[in-house]
Short mmCIF file of C-alpha atoms in Angstrom, two decimals:
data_model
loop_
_atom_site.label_atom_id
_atom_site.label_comp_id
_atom_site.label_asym_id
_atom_site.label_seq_id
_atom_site.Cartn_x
_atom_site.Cartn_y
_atom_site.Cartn_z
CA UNK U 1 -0.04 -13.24 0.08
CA UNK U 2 -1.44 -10.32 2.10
CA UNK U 3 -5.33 -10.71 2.47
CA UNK U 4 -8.33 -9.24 4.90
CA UNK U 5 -8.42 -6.10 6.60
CA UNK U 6 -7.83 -4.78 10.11
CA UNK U 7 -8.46 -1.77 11.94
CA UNK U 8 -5.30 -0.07 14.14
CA UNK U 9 -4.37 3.46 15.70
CA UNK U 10 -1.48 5.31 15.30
CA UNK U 11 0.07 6.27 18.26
CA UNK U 12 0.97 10.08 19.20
CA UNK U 13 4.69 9.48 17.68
CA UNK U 14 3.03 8.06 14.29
CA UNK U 15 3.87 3.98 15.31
CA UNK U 16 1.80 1.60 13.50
CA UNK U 17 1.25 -1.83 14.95
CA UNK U 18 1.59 -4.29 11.47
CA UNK U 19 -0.10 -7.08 12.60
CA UNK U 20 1.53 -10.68 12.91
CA UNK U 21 0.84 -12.48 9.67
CA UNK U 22 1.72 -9.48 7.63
CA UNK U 23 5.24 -9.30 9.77
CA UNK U 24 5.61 -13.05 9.03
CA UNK U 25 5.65 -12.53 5.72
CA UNK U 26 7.67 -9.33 5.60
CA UNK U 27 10.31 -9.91 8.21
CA UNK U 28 12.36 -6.91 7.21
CA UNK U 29 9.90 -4.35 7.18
CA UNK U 30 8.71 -2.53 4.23
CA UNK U 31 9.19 -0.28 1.68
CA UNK U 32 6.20 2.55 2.24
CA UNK U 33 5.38 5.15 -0.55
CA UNK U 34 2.52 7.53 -1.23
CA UNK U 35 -0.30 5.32 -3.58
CA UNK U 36 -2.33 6.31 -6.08
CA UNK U 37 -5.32 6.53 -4.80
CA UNK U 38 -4.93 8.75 -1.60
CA UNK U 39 -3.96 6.01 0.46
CA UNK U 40 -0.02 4.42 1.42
CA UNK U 41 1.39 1.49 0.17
CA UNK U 42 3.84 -1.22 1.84
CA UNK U 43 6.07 -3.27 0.02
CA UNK U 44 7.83 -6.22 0.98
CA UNK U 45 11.41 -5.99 -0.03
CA UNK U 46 11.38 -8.34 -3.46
CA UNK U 47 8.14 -6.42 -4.51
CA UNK U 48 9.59 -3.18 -3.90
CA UNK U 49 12.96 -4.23 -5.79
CA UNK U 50 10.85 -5.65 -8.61
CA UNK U 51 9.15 -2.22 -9.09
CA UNK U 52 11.96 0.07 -8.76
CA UNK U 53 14.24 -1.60 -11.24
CA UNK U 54 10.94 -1.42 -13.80
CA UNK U 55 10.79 2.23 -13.08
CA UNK U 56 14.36 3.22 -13.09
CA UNK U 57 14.18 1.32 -17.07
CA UNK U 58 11.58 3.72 -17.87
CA UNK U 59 13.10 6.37 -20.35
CA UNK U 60 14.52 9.24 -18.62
CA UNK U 61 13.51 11.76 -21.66
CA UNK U 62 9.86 11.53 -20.97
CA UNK U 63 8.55 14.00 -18.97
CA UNK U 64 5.40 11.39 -16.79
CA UNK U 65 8.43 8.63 -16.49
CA UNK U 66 10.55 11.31 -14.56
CA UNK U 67 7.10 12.90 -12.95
CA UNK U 68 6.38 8.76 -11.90
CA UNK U 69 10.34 8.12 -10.46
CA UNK U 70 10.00 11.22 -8.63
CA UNK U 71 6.75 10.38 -6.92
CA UNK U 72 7.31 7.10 -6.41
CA UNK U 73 11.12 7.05 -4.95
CA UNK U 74 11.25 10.79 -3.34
CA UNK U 75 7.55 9.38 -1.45
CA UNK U 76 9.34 6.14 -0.18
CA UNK U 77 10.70 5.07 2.96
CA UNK U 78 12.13 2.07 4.17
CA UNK U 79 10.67 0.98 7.68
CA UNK U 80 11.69 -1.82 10.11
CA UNK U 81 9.82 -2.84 13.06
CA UNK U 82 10.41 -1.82 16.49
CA UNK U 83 10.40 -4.60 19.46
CA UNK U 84 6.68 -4.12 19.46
CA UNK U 85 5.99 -4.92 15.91
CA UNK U 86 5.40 -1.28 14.90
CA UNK U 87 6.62 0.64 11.91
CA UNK U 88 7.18 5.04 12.20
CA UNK U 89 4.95 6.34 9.80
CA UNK U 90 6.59 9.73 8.93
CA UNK U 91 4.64 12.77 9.42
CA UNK U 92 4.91 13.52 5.15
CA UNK U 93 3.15 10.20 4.78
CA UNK U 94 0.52 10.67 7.05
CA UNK U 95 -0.41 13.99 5.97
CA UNK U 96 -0.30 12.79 2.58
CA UNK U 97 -3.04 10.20 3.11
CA UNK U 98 -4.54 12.01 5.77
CA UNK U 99 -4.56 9.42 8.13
CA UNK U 100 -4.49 10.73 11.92
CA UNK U 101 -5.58 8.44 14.42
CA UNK U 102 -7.02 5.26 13.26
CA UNK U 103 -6.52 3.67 10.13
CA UNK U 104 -7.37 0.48 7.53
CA UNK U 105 -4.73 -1.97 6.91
CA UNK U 106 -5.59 -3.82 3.47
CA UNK U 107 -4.21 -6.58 2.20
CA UNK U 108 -3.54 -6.27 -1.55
CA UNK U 109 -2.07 -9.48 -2.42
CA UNK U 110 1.94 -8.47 -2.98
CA UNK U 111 1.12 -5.65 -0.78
CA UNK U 112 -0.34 -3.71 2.05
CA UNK U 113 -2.73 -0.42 1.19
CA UNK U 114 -2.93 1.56 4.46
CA UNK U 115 -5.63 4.18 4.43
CA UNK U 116 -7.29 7.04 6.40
CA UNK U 117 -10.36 5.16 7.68
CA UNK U 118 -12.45 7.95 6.31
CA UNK U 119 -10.78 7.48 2.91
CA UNK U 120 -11.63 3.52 2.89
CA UNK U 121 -14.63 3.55 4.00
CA UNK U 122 -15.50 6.10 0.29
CA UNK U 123 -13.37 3.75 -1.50
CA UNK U 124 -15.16 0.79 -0.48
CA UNK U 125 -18.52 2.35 -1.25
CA UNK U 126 -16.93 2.71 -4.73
CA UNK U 127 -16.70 -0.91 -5.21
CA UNK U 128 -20.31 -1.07 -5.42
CA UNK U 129 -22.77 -4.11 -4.37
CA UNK U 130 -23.58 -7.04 -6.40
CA UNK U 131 -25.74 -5.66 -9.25
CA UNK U 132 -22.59 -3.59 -10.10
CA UNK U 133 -20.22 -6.21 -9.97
CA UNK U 134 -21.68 -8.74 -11.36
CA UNK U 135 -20.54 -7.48 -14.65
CA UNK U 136 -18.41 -5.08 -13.79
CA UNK U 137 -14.93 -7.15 -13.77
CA UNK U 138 -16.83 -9.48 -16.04
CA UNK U 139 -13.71 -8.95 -18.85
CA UNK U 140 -10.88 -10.00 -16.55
CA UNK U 141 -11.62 -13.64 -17.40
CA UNK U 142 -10.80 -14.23 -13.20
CA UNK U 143 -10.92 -18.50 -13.06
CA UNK U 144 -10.57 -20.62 -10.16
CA UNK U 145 -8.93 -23.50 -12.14
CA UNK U 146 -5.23 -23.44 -12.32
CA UNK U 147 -3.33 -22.91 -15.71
#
């Protein structure tokens, strides 16, 4: 499971440094595509697989499942590491999160967010303090026990 957060530049060629325990858990690489919220999104392999075969059953006839396969598998790239650890971020993916320099890795559970540190830093203020969560994600029934 991916989990925490960490900070990392992109180089002047658009290399990423993944860092260690997110590479030990994706020891292929990943699958990176545009998200939905303005950031980019890395897949491990399965996950990836998972989520393409449920979008390729979508109906071809309707107009947002063809918008959705087109965003999601003309945005995509497949990415291995270099001897460093580092993945290319290609220059169509940057620009389309507008990340430059630095960036926020996320860990998102079955995936990575990677975001323009501007970008996370407004997202995160949308998450709002305590008052607002306390009942904001009150009607996910979240429990700690297992089923």
């Amino acid at each position: 499971m991916f989990v925490g957060q960490f900070d990392h530049n992109i180089d002047a060629k658009g290399r990423l440094t993944v860092p260690s325990n997110f590479r030990e858990q994706a020891p292929e690489g990943f699958f990176v595509t545009k998200g939905f919220d303005s950031n980019l999104i890395a897949y491990p392999r399965a996950v990836y697989e998972h989520m393409a075969e449920t979008i390729n059953g979508l109906s071809v006839t309707d107009p947002e499942s063809r918008a959705l396969r087109r965003m999601f598998f003309s945005n995509t790239v497949e990415l291995s590491y270099d001897t460093a650890g580092r993945i290319l971020l290609p220059a169509f993916l940057r620009e389309a999160a507008q990340i430059s320099t630095v960036c926020k890795l996320v860990g998102n559970g079955d995936n990575i967010e990677i975001w323009a540190m501007e970008l996370w830093q407004v997202e995160n203020q949308k998450n709002g303090g305590a008052d607002t969560n306390s009942s904001r994600w009150a009607t996910y029934n979240i429990s700690t026990r297992g089923r």
